[in-house]
mmCIF file of C-alpha atoms in Angstrom:
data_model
loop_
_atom_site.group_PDB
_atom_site.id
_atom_site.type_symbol
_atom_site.label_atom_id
_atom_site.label_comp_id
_atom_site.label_asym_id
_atom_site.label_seq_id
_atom_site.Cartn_x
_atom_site.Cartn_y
_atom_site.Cartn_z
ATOM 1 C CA UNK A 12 0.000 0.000 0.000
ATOM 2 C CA UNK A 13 1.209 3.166 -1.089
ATOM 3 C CA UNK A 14 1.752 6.380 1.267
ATOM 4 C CA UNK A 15 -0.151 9.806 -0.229
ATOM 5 C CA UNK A 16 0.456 11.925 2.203
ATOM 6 C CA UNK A 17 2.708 14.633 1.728
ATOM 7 C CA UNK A 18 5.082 15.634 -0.868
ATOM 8 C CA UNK A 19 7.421 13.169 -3.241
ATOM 9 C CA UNK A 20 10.801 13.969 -3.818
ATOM 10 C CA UNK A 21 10.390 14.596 -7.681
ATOM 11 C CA UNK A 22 7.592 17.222 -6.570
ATOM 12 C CA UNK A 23 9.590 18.826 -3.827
ATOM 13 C CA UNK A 24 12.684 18.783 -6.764
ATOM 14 C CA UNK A 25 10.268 20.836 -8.872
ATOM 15 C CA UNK A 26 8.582 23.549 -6.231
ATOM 16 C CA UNK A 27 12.508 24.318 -5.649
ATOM 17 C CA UNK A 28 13.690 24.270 -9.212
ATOM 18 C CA UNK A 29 10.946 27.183 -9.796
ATOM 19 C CA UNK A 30 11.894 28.668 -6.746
ATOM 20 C CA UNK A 31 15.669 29.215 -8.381
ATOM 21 C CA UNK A 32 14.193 30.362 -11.944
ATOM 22 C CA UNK A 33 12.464 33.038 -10.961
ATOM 23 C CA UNK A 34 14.412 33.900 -8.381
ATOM 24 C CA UNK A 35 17.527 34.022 -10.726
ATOM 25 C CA UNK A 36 15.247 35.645 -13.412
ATOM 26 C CA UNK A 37 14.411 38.973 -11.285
ATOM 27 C CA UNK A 38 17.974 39.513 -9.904
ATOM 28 C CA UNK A 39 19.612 41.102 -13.194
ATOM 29 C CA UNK A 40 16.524 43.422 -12.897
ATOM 30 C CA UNK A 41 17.304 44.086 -9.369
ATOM 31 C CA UNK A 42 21.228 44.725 -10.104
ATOM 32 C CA UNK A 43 20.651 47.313 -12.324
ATOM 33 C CA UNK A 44 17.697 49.217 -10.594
ATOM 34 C CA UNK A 45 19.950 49.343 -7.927
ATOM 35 C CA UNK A 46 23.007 50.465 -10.406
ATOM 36 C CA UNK A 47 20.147 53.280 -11.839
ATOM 37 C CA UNK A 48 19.400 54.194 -8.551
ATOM 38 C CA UNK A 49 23.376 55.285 -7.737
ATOM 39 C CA UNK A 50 23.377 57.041 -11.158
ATOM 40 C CA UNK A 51 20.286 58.935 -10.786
ATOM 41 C CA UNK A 52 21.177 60.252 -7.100
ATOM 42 C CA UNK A 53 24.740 62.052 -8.721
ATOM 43 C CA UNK A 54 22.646 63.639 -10.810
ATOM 44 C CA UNK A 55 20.067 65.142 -8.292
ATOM 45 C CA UNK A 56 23.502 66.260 -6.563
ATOM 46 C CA UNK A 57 25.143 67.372 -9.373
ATOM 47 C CA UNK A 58 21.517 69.645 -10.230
ATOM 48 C CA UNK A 59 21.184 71.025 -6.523
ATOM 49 C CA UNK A 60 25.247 72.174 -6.472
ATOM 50 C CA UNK A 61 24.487 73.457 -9.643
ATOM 51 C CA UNK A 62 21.284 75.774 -8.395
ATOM 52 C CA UNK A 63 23.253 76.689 -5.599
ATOM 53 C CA UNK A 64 26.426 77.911 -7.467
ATOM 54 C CA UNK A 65 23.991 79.775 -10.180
ATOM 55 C CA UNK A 66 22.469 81.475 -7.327
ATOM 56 C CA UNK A 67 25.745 82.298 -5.873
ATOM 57 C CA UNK A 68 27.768 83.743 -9.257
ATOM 58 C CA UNK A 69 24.097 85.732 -10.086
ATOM 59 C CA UNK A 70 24.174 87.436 -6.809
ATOM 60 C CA UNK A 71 28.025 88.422 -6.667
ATOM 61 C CA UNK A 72 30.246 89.906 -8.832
ATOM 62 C CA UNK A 73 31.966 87.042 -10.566
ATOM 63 C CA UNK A 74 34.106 87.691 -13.855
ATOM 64 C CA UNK A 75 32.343 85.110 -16.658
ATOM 65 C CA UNK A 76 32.853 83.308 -18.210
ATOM 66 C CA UNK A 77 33.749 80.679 -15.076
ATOM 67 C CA UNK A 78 34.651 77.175 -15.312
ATOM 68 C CA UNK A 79 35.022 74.626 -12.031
ATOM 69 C CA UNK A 80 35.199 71.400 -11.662
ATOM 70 C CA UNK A 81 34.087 69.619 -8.480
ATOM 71 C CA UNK A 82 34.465 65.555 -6.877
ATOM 72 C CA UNK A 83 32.708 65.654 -4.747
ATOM 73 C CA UNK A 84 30.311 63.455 -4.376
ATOM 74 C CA UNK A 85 31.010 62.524 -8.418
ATOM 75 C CA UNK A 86 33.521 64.483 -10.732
ATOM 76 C CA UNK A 87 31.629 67.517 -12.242
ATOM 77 C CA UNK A 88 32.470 69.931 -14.602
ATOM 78 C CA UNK A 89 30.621 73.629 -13.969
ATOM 79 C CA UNK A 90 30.555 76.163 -16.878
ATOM 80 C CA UNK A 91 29.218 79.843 -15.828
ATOM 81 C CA UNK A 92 29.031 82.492 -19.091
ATOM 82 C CA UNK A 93 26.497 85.269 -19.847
ATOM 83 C CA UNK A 94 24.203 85.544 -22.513
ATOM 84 C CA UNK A 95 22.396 88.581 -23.131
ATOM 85 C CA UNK A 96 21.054 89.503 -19.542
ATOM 86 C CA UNK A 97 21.002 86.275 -18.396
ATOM 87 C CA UNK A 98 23.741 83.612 -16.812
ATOM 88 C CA UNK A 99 23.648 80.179 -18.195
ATOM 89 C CA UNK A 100 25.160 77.449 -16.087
ATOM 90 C CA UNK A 101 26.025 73.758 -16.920
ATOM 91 C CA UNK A 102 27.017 71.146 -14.760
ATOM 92 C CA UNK A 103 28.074 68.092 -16.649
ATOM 93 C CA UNK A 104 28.837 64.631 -15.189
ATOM 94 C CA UNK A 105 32.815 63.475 -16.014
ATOM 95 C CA UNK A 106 32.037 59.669 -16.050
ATOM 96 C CA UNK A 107 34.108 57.570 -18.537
ATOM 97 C CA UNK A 108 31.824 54.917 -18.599
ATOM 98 C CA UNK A 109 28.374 56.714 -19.023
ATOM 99 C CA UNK A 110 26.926 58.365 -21.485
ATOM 100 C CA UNK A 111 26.976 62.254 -21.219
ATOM 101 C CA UNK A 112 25.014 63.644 -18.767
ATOM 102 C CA UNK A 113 24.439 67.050 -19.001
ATOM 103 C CA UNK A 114 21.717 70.052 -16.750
ATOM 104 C CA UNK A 115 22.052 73.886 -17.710
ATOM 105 C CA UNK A 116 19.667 76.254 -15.617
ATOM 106 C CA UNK A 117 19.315 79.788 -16.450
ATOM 107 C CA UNK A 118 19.321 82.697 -13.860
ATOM 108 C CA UNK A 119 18.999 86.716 -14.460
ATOM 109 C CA UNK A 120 21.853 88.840 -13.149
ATOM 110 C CA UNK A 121 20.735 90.998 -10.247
#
């Protein structure tokens, strides 16, 4: 007489094989939300240094053009010049192994 209680090996083989795929399947996705995520948070930095330095070479009396570079927290390469009445700034990220990434913001000279 048989015993049907409770799992067989072969179908306690399979729930776990299952398991693995999809558990090995969402990982890569994972990895590089995670990579984005790193990415994405230089660039919020690299936007709010860059308001912050606009607001300080609009307010002051700063010979343009101006160029800076910063590394902290990512290397970043600010640009100040003037066109017409207002200032232009760029901050753009130095990464070798991104694309570019690039955020100018305008201000008006007071």
């Amino acid at each position: 007489m048989r015993n049907n209680k409770g799992f067989t090996f072969i179908e306690a083989l399979f729930s776990f094989s299952i398991i693995i795929i999809v558990t090995l399947s969402i990982f890569p996705t994972l990895l590089k939300v995670y990579l984005f995520m790193d990415d994405l948070s230089a660039e919020r930095s690299m936007a709010s240094t860059l308001h912050d330095e606009l607001q300080y070479v609009s307010q002051n009396d700063v010979d343009l053009p101006v160029e800076m570079k910063k590394s902290s927290p990512s290397p970043t390469l600010y640009t100040f010049i003037q066109e017409d009445s207002y200032i232009k700034g760029c901050a753009e990220l130095l990464y070798p192994y991104l694309s570019e990434v690039e955020i100018c913001m305008y201000a008006v000279k007071q």
